[in-house]
Amino acid sequence: MQRLLGIMARLRDPAGGCPWDLAQDFSTIAPYTIEEAYEVADAIDRGDMQGLREELGDLLLQVVFHAQMASEAGGFAFEDVARAISDKMERRHPHVFGDEDRGDADAVRASWEQIKRAERAAAGEVDASALAGIARGLPEWQRAVKLQDRAARVGFDWPGPAPVMAKLEEELGEVRAEFDAVAAAPGDVGARDRLEAELGDLLFVAANLARHAQVDVGTALRRANHKFERRFRAMESLAADEGAPLAGQPLGAQDAYWTRVKDAEREAAAGAERERVR
């Protein structure tokens, strides 16, 4: 750890450091921090332990980078970051580091939230809403789930997935209506604004459905992205093998490639299942 801190200090040294590193500030590094967190999640999703080791190192470098810049500004150092999170973890786990009863996972979660509220109050935060403290910098799908989850803790929630699916169908109908309105008046700014609002409602309800299914929205969407990418690349390969690049072919021909790829995947999956039960 000391070696890594030394490397970062050297990179940021005005006398002989790296020009690129010296040109950075918190705002320019923040996007890299977010990107590295997603790459950690991707390595986990792929089950790539070596990749995970490397990506965790890249993410750690981001923490060290921010801490070095803060130290230069006279704010705090890496040691302060480590000390603050250590203090917080001990404070928020009185059932481990104190004499509070452990209870079950739900009790621990409730205690965690109570401690967080007390911390915000002690810091002078006046927002007493159940939604207080949800960061606005989160990816919006993640913030949607957090908002829904917080509301659910005070009883504002659908009783199960069925009414959420009904609401999803209702929102889809409203989206269709706004698409028709935009088609009828393409230059109508209000119609386009309403379409955006209805699409937002649709996505918000879809995130709520995932929450009721106890499915992580990011993981599910990442899985869908991987599937689409895999199938599209397979389409390109089929077209290239047949001497006709996919680009420029009519949609019907492209869709036929998509169907062939899906059928091949299903057959491969069925064959693997037959081998498994044999």
Short mmCIF file of C-alpha atoms in Angstrom, two decimals, residues 1-13 21 61 64 68:
data_model
loop_
_atom_site.label_atom_id
_atom_site.label_comp_id
_atom_site.label_asym_id
_atom_site.label_seq_id
_atom_site.Cartn_x
_atom_site.Cartn_y
_atom_site.Cartn_z
CA MET A 1 0.00 0.00 0.00
CA GLN A 2 2.84 2.39 0.83
CA ARG A 3 4.42 1.60 -2.54
CA LEU A 4 1.20 2.52 -4.34
CA LEU A 5 0.85 5.74 -2.36
CA GLY A 6 4.46 6.59 -3.22
CA ILE A 7 3.86 5.96 -6.93
CA MET A 8 0.85 8.28 -6.92
CA ALA A 9 2.76 11.00 -5.08
CA ARG A 10 5.57 10.72 -7.63
CA LEU A 11 3.15 10.93 -10.55
CA ARG A 12 1.68 14.12 -9.07
CA ASP A 13 5.05 15.67 -8.21
CA ASP A 21 -1.60 13.07 -13.99
CA LEU A 61 -5.87 3.51 -7.76
CA VAL A 64 -5.49 6.80 -4.07
CA GLN A 68 -3.53 12.43 -3.23
#
